[in-house]
């Protein structure tokens, strides 16, 4: 992504955020009169950030580059959370730790062995762009047969938006999909020059109106833990806690695991699913895969 393109993205992000805030939310009097645009006006944001309206307008239009103090002030005015704050600075090129290259990713043998040993717990490794790098048999039984997906298309976000079965599997598919789009937005700021990420976004923007709408909203998150409700054709209704562990050998690789408390119906459902996976020879990932 070029510098000009990054400035355009930053402007779109600022516009999207101010559109979500009412004058009352930032301590300004609200006359109650109808507004031509939703949210805050440019001059209101500029006033609260102690900058000129002309400066802020040029910033939204991608014509100038903001300083770190100005970005900090805007983050405060627009009520950005930590993830959004980091995303804003990344778009402005102020994150000095941002990686510049995207080397191929390889799952190391110890991590692959850990996956293989987790016979009672669904687990998989995702890399940049949420590419699916490795998985155990129970994860394949829970979500889909990853081995049947061509390697270059083996991506969790693509799967959510292109496989109709995912909308049935996840009871709250919209929340799951929105979260993934927001996570992908975060990564786009971290790796602005990743051609495969740009291609993925372009493909899904054309194929799915939901993705196109949520991507344009510029929501970002680094959410790495939560609970997902599934309706599985074999295991039935499941309420799975999920957590994310970062690989020590590659901070862009994450081990995602799904668990349930012992004695719960979901725990029993996972045991049923594990037995079914063994009977049907569900495939786990082969070792030494690279992306």
PDB file of C-alpha atoms in Angstrom:
ATOM      1  CA  UNK A   1       0.000   0.000   0.000  1.00  0.00           C
ATOM      2  CA  UNK A   2       1.420   3.407  -0.987  1.00  0.00           C
ATOM      3  CA  UNK A   3       1.808   6.333   1.382  1.00  0.00           C
ATOM      4  CA  UNK A   4      -1.070   8.146  -0.346  1.00  0.00           C
ATOM      5  CA  UNK A   5      -3.286   5.076  -0.005  1.00  0.00           C
ATOM      6  CA  UNK A   6      -2.461   4.879   3.697  1.00  0.00           C
ATOM      7  CA  UNK A   7      -3.426   8.524   4.121  1.00  0.00           C
ATOM      8  CA  UNK A   8      -6.732   7.823   2.381  1.00  0.00           C
ATOM      9  CA  UNK A   9      -7.337   4.889   4.736  1.00  0.00           C
ATOM     10  CA  UNK A  10      -6.566   7.093   7.736  1.00  0.00           C
ATOM     11  CA  UNK A  11      -9.049   9.706   6.518  1.00  0.00           C
ATOM     12  CA  UNK A  12     -11.760   7.085   6.034  1.00  0.00           C
ATOM     13  CA  UNK A  13     -11.093   5.729   9.520  1.00  0.00           C
ATOM     14  CA  UNK A  14     -11.409   9.187  11.097  1.00  0.00           C
ATOM     15  CA  UNK A  15     -14.655   9.866   9.214  1.00  0.00           C
ATOM     16  CA  UNK A  16     -16.121   6.532  10.285  1.00  0.00           C
ATOM     17  CA  UNK A  17     -15.240   7.114  13.929  1.00  0.00           C
ATOM     18  CA  UNK A  18     -16.592  10.671  14.173  1.00  0.00           C
ATOM     19  CA  UNK A  19     -19.818   9.524  12.492  1.00  0.00           C
ATOM     20  CA  UNK A  20     -20.394   7.204  15.456  1.00  0.00           C
ATOM     21  CA  UNK A  21     -20.136   9.917  18.133  1.00  0.00           C
ATOM     22  CA  UNK A  22     -22.881  12.311  19.150  1.00  0.00           C
ATOM     23  CA  UNK A  23     -22.133  15.811  20.483  1.00  0.00           C
ATOM     24  CA  UNK A  24     -23.476  14.736  23.861  1.00  0.00           C
ATOM     25  CA  UNK A  25     -21.005  11.821  23.990  1.00  0.00           C
ATOM     26  CA  UNK A  26     -18.066  14.243  23.881  1.00  0.00           C
ATOM     27  CA  UNK A  27     -19.536  16.875  26.181  1.00  0.00           C
ATOM     28  CA  UNK A  28     -20.848  19.301  23.559  1.00  0.00           C
ATOM     29  CA  UNK A  29     -24.328  20.835  23.799  1.00  0.00           C
ATOM     30  CA  UNK A  30     -26.872  19.201  21.515  1.00  0.00           C
ATOM     31  CA  UNK A  31     -29.440  21.627  20.138  1.00  0.00           C
ATOM     32  CA  UNK A  32     -31.645  18.782  18.981  1.00  0.00           C
ATOM     33  CA  UNK A  33     -31.825  20.236  15.489  1.00  0.00           C
ATOM     34  CA  UNK A  34     -31.438  17.761  12.602  1.00  0.00           C
ATOM     35  CA  UNK A  35     -27.903  17.327  11.263  1.00  0.00           C
ATOM     36  CA  UNK A  36     -27.001  16.882   7.626  1.00  0.00           C
ATOM     37  CA  UNK A  37     -24.408  14.234   8.536  1.00  0.00           C
ATOM     38  CA  UNK A  38     -24.400  11.680  11.358  1.00  0.00           C
ATOM     39  CA  UNK A  39     -22.102  12.128  14.328  1.00  0.00           C
ATOM     40  CA  UNK A  40     -19.686  14.970  14.955  1.00  0.00           C
ATOM     41  CA  UNK A  41     -18.859  17.707  12.483  1.00  0.00           C
ATOM     42  CA  UNK A  42     -15.267  18.252  11.387  1.00  0.00           C
ATOM     43  CA  UNK A  43     -15.105  21.597  13.162  1.00  0.00           C
ATOM     44  CA  UNK A  44     -16.252  19.977  16.409  1.00  0.00           C
ATOM     45  CA  UNK A  45     -13.523  17.335  16.242  1.00  0.00           C
ATOM     46  CA  UNK A  46     -10.944  20.003  15.435  1.00  0.00           C
ATOM     47  CA  UNK A  47     -12.088  22.184  18.328  1.00  0.00           C
ATOM     48  CA  UNK A  48     -11.896  19.330  20.825  1.00  0.00           C
ATOM     49  CA  UNK A  49      -8.444  18.280  19.546  1.00  0.00           C
ATOM     50  CA  UNK A  50      -7.145  21.889  19.677  1.00  0.00           C
ATOM     51  CA  UNK A  51      -6.290  21.997  15.974  1.00  0.00           C
ATOM     52  CA  UNK A  52      -7.667  24.123  13.156  1.00  0.00           C
ATOM     53  CA  UNK A  53     -10.639  22.957  11.125  1.00  0.00           C
ATOM     54  CA  UNK A  54      -8.587  23.423   7.955  1.00  0.00           C
ATOM     55  CA  UNK A  55      -5.823  21.167   9.306  1.00  0.00           C
ATOM     56  CA  UNK A  56      -8.284  18.457  10.303  1.00  0.00           C
ATOM     57  CA  UNK A  57     -10.097  18.689   6.963  1.00  0.00           C
ATOM     58  CA  UNK A  58      -6.843  18.220   5.061  1.00  0.00           C
ATOM     59  CA  UNK A  59      -6.012  15.272   7.313  1.00  0.00           C
ATOM     60  CA  UNK A  60      -9.328  13.572   6.529  1.00  0.00           C
ATOM     61  CA  UNK A  61      -8.773  14.255   2.840  1.00  0.00           C
ATOM     62  CA  UNK A  62      -5.372  12.538   2.915  1.00  0.00           C
ATOM     63  CA  UNK A  63      -3.485  15.708   1.986  1.00  0.00           C
ATOM     64  CA  UNK A  64      -1.172  15.899   5.022  1.00  0.00           C
ATOM     65  CA  UNK A  65       0.546  13.619   7.513  1.00  0.00           C
ATOM     66  CA  UNK A  66      -0.313  14.073  11.183  1.00  0.00           C
ATOM     67  CA  UNK A  67       2.190  14.265  14.013  1.00  0.00           C
ATOM     68  CA  UNK A  68       2.074  11.856  16.954  1.00  0.00           C
ATOM     69  CA  UNK A  69       0.689  14.508  19.376  1.00  0.00           C
ATOM     70  CA  UNK A  70      -2.153  15.300  16.971  1.00  0.00           C
ATOM     71  CA  UNK A  71      -2.959  11.604  16.579  1.00  0.00           C
ATOM     72  CA  UNK A  72      -2.993  11.203  20.353  1.00  0.00           C
ATOM     73  CA  UNK A  73      -5.396  14.129  20.670  1.00  0.00           C
ATOM     74  CA  UNK A  74      -7.678  12.711  17.983  1.00  0.00           C
ATOM     75  CA  UNK A  75      -7.654   9.284  19.637  1.00  0.00           C
ATOM     76  CA  UNK A  76      -8.808  10.944  22.860  1.00  0.00           C
ATOM     77  CA  UNK A  77     -11.519  13.029  21.153  1.00  0.00           C
ATOM     78  CA  UNK A  78     -12.874  10.096  19.147  1.00  0.00           C
ATOM     79  CA  UNK A  79     -12.884   7.787  22.186  1.00  0.00           C
ATOM     80  CA  UNK A  80     -10.651   5.212  20.507  1.00  0.00           C
ATOM     81  CA  UNK A  81      -9.918   2.042  22.436  1.00  0.00           C
ATOM     82  CA  UNK A  82      -6.417   0.560  22.615  1.00  0.00           C
ATOM     83  CA  UNK A  83      -6.806  -1.461  19.407  1.00  0.00           C
ATOM     84  CA  UNK A  84      -8.192   1.495  17.459  1.00  0.00           C
ATOM     85  CA  UNK A  85      -5.448   3.745  18.846  1.00  0.00           C
ATOM     86  CA  UNK A  86      -2.770   1.318  17.637  1.00  0.00           C
ATOM     87  CA  UNK A  87      -4.493   1.023  14.262  1.00  0.00           C
ATOM     88  CA  UNK A  88      -4.578   4.819  13.851  1.00  0.00           C
ATOM     89  CA  UNK A  89      -0.868   5.115  14.588  1.00  0.00           C
ATOM     90  CA  UNK A  90      -0.127   2.222  12.240  1.00  0.00           C
ATOM     91  CA  UNK A  91      -1.949   3.927   9.379  1.00  0.00           C
ATOM     92  CA  UNK A  92       0.009   7.105  10.060  1.00  0.00           C
ATOM     93  CA  UNK A  93       3.309   5.207   9.962  1.00  0.00           C
ATOM     94  CA  UNK A  94       4.078   6.054  13.581  1.00  0.00           C
ATOM     95  CA  UNK A  95       4.425   2.465  14.792  1.00  0.00           C
ATOM     96  CA  UNK A  96       8.164   1.919  14.747  1.00  0.00           C
ATOM     97  CA  UNK A  97       7.800  -1.761  15.571  1.00  0.00           C
ATOM     98  CA  UNK A  98       5.645  -2.477  12.511  1.00  0.00           C
ATOM     99  CA  UNK A  99       7.194  -5.284  10.419  1.00  0.00           C
ATOM    100  CA  UNK A 100       8.141  -4.335   6.873  1.00  0.00           C
ATOM    101  CA  UNK A 101       8.449  -7.769   5.305  1.00  0.00           C
ATOM    102  CA  UNK A 102       6.245 -10.832   5.261  1.00  0.00           C
ATOM    103  CA  UNK A 103       8.401 -13.942   5.224  1.00  0.00           C
ATOM    104  CA  UNK A 104       6.859 -17.340   4.591  1.00  0.00           C
ATOM    105  CA  UNK A 105       5.501 -18.978   7.699  1.00  0.00           C
ATOM    106  CA  UNK A 106       6.311 -22.506   8.764  1.00  0.00           C
ATOM    107  CA  UNK A 107       4.791 -24.389  11.681  1.00  0.00           C
ATOM    108  CA  UNK A 108       7.647 -25.772  13.742  1.00  0.00           C
ATOM    109  CA  UNK A 109       7.627 -29.499  14.639  1.00  0.00           C
ATOM    110  CA  UNK A 110       7.075 -28.943  18.409  1.00  0.00           C
ATOM    111  CA  UNK A 111       3.922 -26.954  17.719  1.00  0.00           C
ATOM    112  CA  UNK A 112       2.699 -29.565  15.247  1.00  0.00           C
ATOM    113  CA  UNK A 113       3.324 -32.302  17.834  1.00  0.00           C
ATOM    114  CA  UNK A 114       1.337 -30.305  20.394  1.00  0.00           C
ATOM    115  CA  UNK A 115      -1.568 -30.153  17.967  1.00  0.00           C
ATOM    116  CA  UNK A 116      -1.378 -33.881  17.358  1.00  0.00           C
ATOM    117  CA  UNK A 117      -1.317 -34.609  21.109  1.00  0.00           C
ATOM    118  CA  UNK A 118      -4.454 -32.548  21.785  1.00  0.00           C
ATOM    119  CA  UNK A 119      -6.788 -35.400  20.925  1.00  0.00           C
ATOM    120  CA  UNK A 120      -9.643 -34.186  23.166  1.00  0.00           C
ATOM    121  CA  UNK A 121      -9.343 -30.471  22.369  1.00  0.00           C
ATOM    122  CA  UNK A 122      -9.979 -28.832  18.985  1.00  0.00           C
ATOM    123  CA  UNK A 123      -6.998 -26.671  18.036  1.00  0.00           C
ATOM    124  CA  UNK A 124      -5.480 -25.039  14.973  1.00  0.00           C
ATOM    125  CA  UNK A 125      -2.688 -22.636  14.062  1.00  0.00           C
ATOM    126  CA  UNK A 126      -3.475 -19.513  12.059  1.00  0.00           C
ATOM    127  CA  UNK A 127      -0.928 -17.163  10.557  1.00  0.00           C
ATOM    128  CA  UNK A 128      -1.015 -13.835   8.799  1.00  0.00           C
ATOM    129  CA  UNK A 129      -4.325 -12.963   7.132  1.00  0.00           C
ATOM    130  CA  UNK A 130      -5.802 -15.780   9.265  1.00  0.00           C
ATOM    131  CA  UNK A 131      -4.388 -18.368   6.892  1.00  0.00           C
ATOM    132  CA  UNK A 132      -4.934 -21.814   8.396  1.00  0.00           C
ATOM    133  CA  UNK A 133      -1.462 -23.325   8.759  1.00  0.00           C
ATOM    134  CA  UNK A 134      -2.108 -26.468  10.813  1.00  0.00           C
ATOM    135  CA  UNK A 135      -4.894 -28.239  12.705  1.00  0.00           C
ATOM    136  CA  UNK A 136      -5.682 -31.377  14.625  1.00  0.00           C
ATOM    137  CA  UNK A 137      -8.339 -33.920  13.718  1.00  0.00           C
ATOM    138  CA  UNK A 138     -10.864 -32.615  16.234  1.00  0.00           C
ATOM    139  CA  UNK A 139     -10.641 -29.064  14.828  1.00  0.00           C
ATOM    140  CA  UNK A 140     -11.343 -30.462  11.364  1.00  0.00           C
ATOM    141  CA  UNK A 141     -14.298 -32.425  12.720  1.00  0.00           C
ATOM    142  CA  UNK A 142     -15.588 -29.326  14.506  1.00  0.00           C
ATOM    143  CA  UNK A 143     -15.301 -26.805  11.658  1.00  0.00           C
ATOM    144  CA  UNK A 144     -14.595 -28.393   8.269  1.00  0.00           C
ATOM    145  CA  UNK A 145     -12.248 -30.739   6.423  1.00  0.00           C
ATOM    146  CA  UNK A 146      -9.406 -28.262   5.923  1.00  0.00           C
ATOM    147  CA  UNK A 147      -7.421 -30.811   3.915  1.00  0.00           C
ATOM    148  CA  UNK A 148     -10.100 -30.625   1.218  1.00  0.00           C
ATOM    149  CA  UNK A 149      -9.469 -26.895   0.702  1.00  0.00           C
ATOM    150  CA  UNK A 150      -6.633 -25.906  -1.674  1.00  0.00           C
ATOM    151  CA  UNK A 151      -3.724 -24.557   0.358  1.00  0.00           C
ATOM    152  CA  UNK A 152      -3.829 -21.059  -1.139  1.00  0.00           C
ATOM    153  CA  UNK A 153      -7.530 -20.782  -0.280  1.00  0.00           C
ATOM    154  CA  UNK A 154      -7.193 -22.213   3.220  1.00  0.00           C
ATOM    155  CA  UNK A 155      -8.087 -19.051   5.097  1.00  0.00           C
ATOM    156  CA  UNK A 156     -10.447 -18.694   8.056  1.00  0.00           C
ATOM    157  CA  UNK A 157     -11.979 -15.376   6.967  1.00  0.00           C
ATOM    158  CA  UNK A 158     -12.581 -16.642   3.426  1.00  0.00           C
ATOM    159  CA  UNK A 159     -14.159 -19.779   4.870  1.00  0.00           C
ATOM    160  CA  UNK A 160     -16.563 -17.748   7.008  1.00  0.00           C
ATOM    161  CA  UNK A 161     -17.802 -15.722   4.050  1.00  0.00           C
ATOM    162  CA  UNK A 162     -17.771 -18.271   1.228  1.00  0.00           C
ATOM    163  CA  UNK A 163     -18.888 -21.542   2.850  1.00  0.00           C
ATOM    164  CA  UNK A 164     -22.663 -21.486   3.525  1.00  0.00           C
ATOM    165  CA  UNK A 165     -22.220 -24.182   6.181  1.00  0.00           C
ATOM    166  CA  UNK A 166     -20.424 -21.666   8.418  1.00  0.00           C
ATOM    167  CA  UNK A 167     -23.584 -19.566   8.744  1.00  0.00           C
ATOM    168  CA  UNK A 168     -25.365 -22.618  10.092  1.00  0.00           C
ATOM    169  CA  UNK A 169     -22.490 -23.837  12.251  1.00  0.00           C
ATOM    170  CA  UNK A 170     -22.060 -20.567  14.159  1.00  0.00           C
ATOM    171  CA  UNK A 171     -25.260 -19.539  15.921  1.00  0.00           C
ATOM    172  CA  UNK A 172     -24.133 -15.904  15.927  1.00  0.00           C
ATOM    173  CA  UNK A 173     -22.346 -15.958  12.584  1.00  0.00           C
ATOM    174  CA  UNK A 174     -22.612 -12.196  12.179  1.00  0.00           C
ATOM    175  CA  UNK A 175     -20.684 -11.480  15.390  1.00  0.00           C
ATOM    176  CA  UNK A 176     -18.019 -14.061  14.530  1.00  0.00           C
ATOM    177  CA  UNK A 177     -17.625 -12.686  11.006  1.00  0.00           C
ATOM    178  CA  UNK A 178     -17.611  -9.030  12.111  1.00  0.00           C
ATOM    179  CA  UNK A 179     -14.881  -9.809  14.644  1.00  0.00           C
ATOM    180  CA  UNK A 180     -12.749 -11.488  11.995  1.00  0.00           C
ATOM    181  CA  UNK A 181     -13.118  -8.497   9.673  1.00  0.00           C
ATOM    182  CA  UNK A 182     -12.046  -6.168  12.483  1.00  0.00           C
ATOM    183  CA  UNK A 183      -9.033  -8.386  13.223  1.00  0.00           C
ATOM    184  CA  UNK A 184      -8.131  -8.366   9.535  1.00  0.00           C
ATOM    185  CA  UNK A 185      -8.373  -4.556   9.550  1.00  0.00           C
ATOM    186  CA  UNK A 186      -5.831  -4.511  12.372  1.00  0.00           C
ATOM    187  CA  UNK A 187      -3.499  -6.684  10.332  1.00  0.00           C
ATOM    188  CA  UNK A 188      -3.865  -4.501   7.240  1.00  0.00           C
ATOM    189  CA  UNK A 189      -2.270  -1.644   9.169  1.00  0.00           C
ATOM    190  CA  UNK A 190       0.499  -3.928  10.399  1.00  0.00           C
ATOM    191  CA  UNK A 191       1.268  -5.317   6.934  1.00  0.00           C
ATOM    192  CA  UNK A 192       0.209  -2.596   4.480  1.00  0.00           C
ATOM    193  CA  UNK A 193       2.273  -4.060   1.631  1.00  0.00           C
ATOM    194  CA  UNK A 194       1.051  -7.668   1.839  1.00  0.00           C
ATOM    195  CA  UNK A 195      -0.290  -8.453  -1.664  1.00  0.00           C
ATOM    196  CA  UNK A 196      -2.097 -11.599  -0.541  1.00  0.00           C
ATOM    197  CA  UNK A 197      -3.953  -9.692   2.155  1.00  0.00           C
ATOM    198  CA  UNK A 198      -4.937  -7.036  -0.387  1.00  0.00           C
ATOM    199  CA  UNK A 199      -6.112  -9.763  -2.775  1.00  0.00           C
ATOM    200  CA  UNK A 200      -8.168 -11.425  -0.022  1.00  0.00           C
ATOM    201  CA  UNK A 201      -9.873  -8.152   0.879  1.00  0.00           C
ATOM    202  CA  UNK A 202     -10.575  -7.424  -2.779  1.00  0.00           C
ATOM    203  CA  UNK A 203     -12.017 -10.878  -3.403  1.00  0.00           C
ATOM    204  CA  UNK A 204     -14.319 -10.839  -0.381  1.00  0.00           C
ATOM    205  CA  UNK A 205     -15.409  -7.251  -1.018  1.00  0.00           C
ATOM    206  CA  UNK A 206     -16.639  -8.316  -4.451  1.00  0.00           C
ATOM    207  CA  UNK A 207     -18.184 -11.589  -3.312  1.00  0.00           C
ATOM    208  CA  UNK A 208     -19.975 -10.584  -0.121  1.00  0.00           C
ATOM    209  CA  UNK A 209     -21.908  -7.382   0.675  1.00  0.00           C
ATOM    210  CA  UNK A 210     -21.576  -7.979   4.424  1.00  0.00           C
ATOM    211  CA  UNK A 211     -17.793  -8.074   4.176  1.00  0.00           C
ATOM    212  CA  UNK A 212     -17.790  -4.972   1.996  1.00  0.00           C
ATOM    213  CA  UNK A 213     -19.959  -3.073   4.476  1.00  0.00           C
ATOM    214  CA  UNK A 214     -18.032  -4.151   7.584  1.00  0.00           C
ATOM    215  CA  UNK A 215     -14.648  -3.508   5.996  1.00  0.00           C
ATOM    216  CA  UNK A 216     -15.740   0.022   5.097  1.00  0.00           C
ATOM    217  CA  UNK A 217     -16.790   0.622   8.721  1.00  0.00           C
ATOM    218  CA  UNK A 218     -13.114   0.523   9.803  1.00  0.00           C
ATOM    219  CA  UNK A 219     -13.768  -1.305  13.074  1.00  0.00           C
ATOM    220  CA  UNK A 220     -10.638  -2.888  14.546  1.00  0.00           C
ATOM    221  CA  UNK A 221      -9.957  -5.347  17.346  1.00  0.00           C
ATOM    222  CA  UNK A 222      -7.220  -7.618  18.633  1.00  0.00           C
ATOM    223  CA  UNK A 223      -9.712  -9.851  20.454  1.00  0.00           C
ATOM    224  CA  UNK A 224      -8.042 -13.152  21.362  1.00  0.00           C
ATOM    225  CA  UNK A 225     -10.455 -14.830  23.791  1.00  0.00           C
ATOM    226  CA  UNK A 226     -14.182 -15.424  24.048  1.00  0.00           C
ATOM    227  CA  UNK A 227     -17.059 -17.888  23.805  1.00  0.00           C
ATOM    228  CA  UNK A 228     -18.719 -19.198  20.649  1.00  0.00           C
ATOM    229  CA  UNK A 229     -22.058 -20.969  20.327  1.00  0.00           C
ATOM    230  CA  UNK A 230     -22.188 -23.652  17.655  1.00  0.00           C
ATOM    231  CA  UNK A 231     -24.883 -25.912  16.273  1.00  0.00           C
ATOM    232  CA  UNK A 232     -22.927 -28.947  15.098  1.00  0.00           C
ATOM    233  CA  UNK A 233     -24.521 -31.676  12.952  1.00  0.00           C
ATOM    234  CA  UNK A 234     -22.801 -34.425  14.972  1.00  0.00           C
ATOM    235  CA  UNK A 235     -22.145 -32.982  18.441  1.00  0.00           C
ATOM    236  CA  UNK A 236     -25.280 -30.861  18.736  1.00  0.00           C
ATOM    237  CA  UNK A 237     -25.381 -27.514  20.523  1.00  0.00           C
ATOM    238  CA  UNK A 238     -21.973 -26.452  21.830  1.00  0.00           C
ATOM    239  CA  UNK A 239     -20.829 -23.483  23.899  1.00  0.00           C
ATOM    240  CA  UNK A 240     -17.057 -23.386  23.514  1.00  0.00           C
ATOM    241  CA  UNK A 241     -14.571 -21.092  25.211  1.00  0.00           C
ATOM    242  CA  UNK A 242     -11.773 -20.142  22.837  1.00  0.00           C
ATOM    243  CA  UNK A 243      -8.351 -18.775  23.620  1.00  0.00           C
ATOM    244  CA  UNK A 244      -5.342 -17.733  21.583  1.00  0.00           C
ATOM    245  CA  UNK A 245      -1.692 -18.447  22.341  1.00  0.00           C
ATOM    246  CA  UNK A 246       1.110 -16.789  20.393  1.00  0.00           C
ATOM    247  CA  UNK A 247       3.884 -19.042  19.086  1.00  0.00           C
ATOM    248  CA  UNK A 248       7.289 -18.191  20.556  1.00  0.00           C
ATOM    249  CA  UNK A 249       9.014 -18.857  17.222  1.00  0.00           C
ATOM    250  CA  UNK A 250       6.745 -16.539  15.212  1.00  0.00           C
ATOM    251  CA  UNK A 251       4.557 -13.837  16.816  1.00  0.00           C
ATOM    252  CA  UNK A 252       2.335 -13.894  13.724  1.00  0.00           C
ATOM    253  CA  UNK A 253       1.364 -17.517  14.370  1.00  0.00           C
ATOM    254  CA  UNK A 254      -1.410 -18.151  16.869  1.00  0.00           C
ATOM    255  CA  UNK A 255      -2.604 -21.400  18.377  1.00  0.00           C
ATOM    256  CA  UNK A 256      -6.383 -21.269  18.797  1.00  0.00           C
ATOM    257  CA  UNK A 257      -7.956 -23.787  21.156  1.00  0.00           C
ATOM    258  CA  UNK A 258     -11.596 -24.493  22.019  1.00  0.00           C
ATOM    259  CA  UNK A 259     -12.412 -25.912  25.458  1.00  0.00           C
ATOM    260  CA  UNK A 260     -15.376 -26.706  27.692  1.00  0.00           C
ATOM    261  CA  UNK A 261     -15.710 -27.378  31.408  1.00  0.00           C
ATOM    262  CA  UNK A 262     -15.657 -30.997  32.546  1.00  0.00           C
ATOM    263  CA  UNK A 263     -19.155 -32.301  33.173  1.00  0.00           C
ATOM    264  CA  UNK A 264     -20.856 -29.842  30.828  1.00  0.00           C
ATOM    265  CA  UNK A 265     -22.992 -30.876  27.886  1.00  0.00           C
ATOM    266  CA  UNK A 266     -20.437 -29.284  25.560  1.00  0.00           C
ATOM    267  CA  UNK A 267     -17.611 -31.331  27.075  1.00  0.00           C
ATOM    268  CA  UNK A 268     -19.659 -34.471  26.481  1.00  0.00           C
ATOM    269  CA  UNK A 269     -20.372 -33.281  22.939  1.00  0.00           C
ATOM    270  CA  UNK A 270     -16.652 -32.947  22.231  1.00  0.00           C
ATOM    271  CA  UNK A 271     -16.131 -36.543  23.378  1.00  0.00           C
ATOM    272  CA  UNK A 272     -18.846 -37.663  20.972  1.00  0.00           C
ATOM    273  CA  UNK A 273     -17.203 -35.649  18.202  1.00  0.00           C
ATOM    274  CA  UNK A 274     -13.761 -37.105  18.954  1.00  0.00           C
ATOM    275  CA  UNK A 275     -15.172 -40.628  18.688  1.00  0.00           C
ATOM    276  CA  UNK A 276     -16.891 -39.747  15.416  1.00  0.00           C
ATOM    277  CA  UNK A 277     -13.669 -38.239  14.034  1.00  0.00           C
ATOM    278  CA  UNK A 278     -11.738 -41.406  14.880  1.00  0.00           C
ATOM    279  CA  UNK A 279     -14.361 -43.618  13.236  1.00  0.00           C
ATOM    280  CA  UNK A 280     -14.377 -41.483  10.079  1.00  0.00           C
ATOM    281  CA  UNK A 281     -10.594 -40.997   9.871  1.00  0.00           C
ATOM    282  CA  UNK A 282     -10.851 -37.197   9.853  1.00  0.00           C
ATOM    283  CA  UNK A 283      -7.593 -35.726   8.542  1.00  0.00           C
ATOM    284  CA  UNK A 284      -5.237 -33.636  10.636  1.00  0.00           C
ATOM    285  CA  UNK A 285      -2.671 -31.374   8.984  1.00  0.00           C
ATOM    286  CA  UNK A 286       0.549 -32.843   7.633  1.00  0.00           C
ATOM    287  CA  UNK A 287       3.797 -31.684   9.298  1.00  0.00           C
ATOM    288  CA  UNK A 288       6.175 -29.075   7.887  1.00  0.00           C
ATOM    289  CA  UNK A 289       3.504 -27.104   6.007  1.00  0.00           C
ATOM    290  CA  UNK A 290       4.591 -23.642   4.896  1.00  0.00           C
ATOM    291  CA  UNK A 291       2.700 -20.514   3.897  1.00  0.00           C
TER     292      UNK A 291
END
